[in-house]
Amino acid sequence: MSFFRELKRRNVFKVGIAYAVTTWVLLQLTDTISEILALPEWAPKLILVMLLVGFVPALILAWAFELTPEGIKLEKDVPRQSSITPRTGRKLDYLIIISLGLSLGYFIWESRFEQKTAEYESAIAAQPAEVEPVAEPEPEPVVEPDLVVDANSIAVLPFANRSADMNDIYFTDGIHDDLLTQLSKIDAFSVISRTSVMEYRGTTKNLRQIARELSVANIMEGSVQRAGERVRINVQLIDAKTDEHLWAEIYDRELTTSNLFDIQSEIAQSIATALKATLTDSELADVANVPTDNVAAYDLYLQSKRFLQNETHQGYQTSIELLTEAIKLDPNFKHAWTGLALAHMTNYWLYGGDIKDRDLALEAIERAREIDNNFAELLVVDGIYWYWGFLDYERALYKLDKAIEMMPGNGQAYMWRGWVSRRAGLWDKALESMQMSLRLNPRVHFNWHEFATTLQYLHDYGEARKAAQQSLTIDPDSFWGKSTLANILIQEKGDIETAYPLTIGLQYSYDYDFFDTYFDTRLMSRRFEEALVVARGFSADQEIQRNDIILKESLSAQVLHFMGRRDEAKQSADAALFRLNRLKLELGQDYRTDIAEAMILALKGGAPQDIKALIQRSDKTSPQDEVSSFERAFKYARIYGIAGMVNESIEMLEPIFSPPSNTSVFNVTLDPAFDGVRSHADFQQMMERHK
């Protein structure tokens, strides 16, 4: 008991009570001012931790030191007869009483304030509007309207990888991606797509800010931990507006594919319960469907998805190898077959147009169809096959429409439908599909670029600029956003001065679209020396495109022709023709070689009838779709312009001054390809008609 009395004498108990009460008051004060000062969400938590850490040192100091008239001294150095601890204790009593009084007053004030506020707002709402005397109205402040957010909209943030092996991130991301795919099949939910949420990995933004940026009402967070033969998935659903936890669960199971998909099914049902939504029997069955019982095959499949999402030639090749190994382990793994088909079709479309890739994609699609002839992922890749493989837009749209019926929350499926609709000339459907995709996938700069390009084709330049700016807001360094905005500015009003800086650096990309914008901008701004440098350094890897053949000698010949160095231009054109003839032996003669040869003949001063014959043959044998048609018409017009064939150039240009097209009087005015025909009266009259 002597130790207890000594604690009491030294005021250790009173210091502890005073510290606790003061801590509570400080936390209430922090909570009150945090919203006013816009403190980050972690600030109150940090203050609480600091105060808790200080509690034990405060007790130790109360025991070891004593406050005296001469200052603070060690307790052992103060004679017992000189101690003033009773007086100090009374001061601590006053501090405790005052703190408790403040706490009680704050509690009463907060309760009454909230009640009065509610009563006041109800009374104000019930009062009839007063009739104001007629007076000059004052301008009202502009108030941003609240966005209408779907109550069942969800953003599933990237899961944290809690596994001991940090290389397991592919497994964590794969589980996250699969869950998003499954949730997108449920009509009751509006789920933000994977690409838009990935930027929030490791973010310091609070949930309310993320919800505002994604226009969602609910946020799901989670983590995945794999350890040996077990997996633990921890998830929680949060109301982003109130920060209230709607539901949370920890799933600790044996690592089997059946368990993984059971967990996904349970998560979907729990979300539905929390959001008071109803799932259909078919939706539940689809979410619970287990595509493979082989854990090793599923692991390879998850690895392949990571490479597919990198969107590079090397990534697609690696994905093909991983999926091939997965199929060896489980030949009935339907999702591995559809992934393999997508990888082959992407290689076909973006990297050389090798027919073997298209044939291998068809084999994979047919194998998946034998396993299950009606699942959403199959319909999407089948639609891509008909779109990219044969430009059969009607059949592609049929497949994509069916896929969207089965997974109405899949943003990328809507974007695919937008691309196909654009090619088919179904512009309203293209815009509607792309807008829906952007609602489900709002943070993808590439999709905003595509939407901007569609609006540019329709000559809706104001909205096109807004969309391009949104692409750059998401990714300020995006070449897609920069090149699109540059093209819009040139087509809309010939603003080459603003467009030029946007294209700096595009020449270093391996994507021909960027090089094309860079090169054309140099030509239109009459920076021919810069254009000549990049033309001579044009990569051989980019010369053979799926829908075009661009030889660096031909590019160089164009620049030299515009510079007035005609003899050098003809020499470079001769070199281009020599290389083109060799390519014909390898590729055969098709519309791409005809266009390339027509340009070379124009630069060489060839016979007009030969140039026209090549262009006419090219036009008859080339793929027919809305976008390619007006893009080729402009190419033909440029060739005719360089050849001095005025009437033919006018014939190509006249229809594409109207939308949809990528042409206006402004880019025709700037393009040096038309310098040789610009002074002709008929050409000038055409330009006047379309100003």
XYZ file of C-alpha atoms in Angstrom, residues 6 53 156 173 468 483 500 630 633:
9
model
C 3.333 7.297 -2.961
C 2.295 7.644 -27.184
C -13.116 -1.336 -56.568
C -4.026 -7.817 -59.658
C -8.852 16.135 -75.772
C -1.521 14.791 -81.077
C 3.226 22.974 -83.193
C -12.476 9.925 -96.138
C -9.825 10.550 -100.243
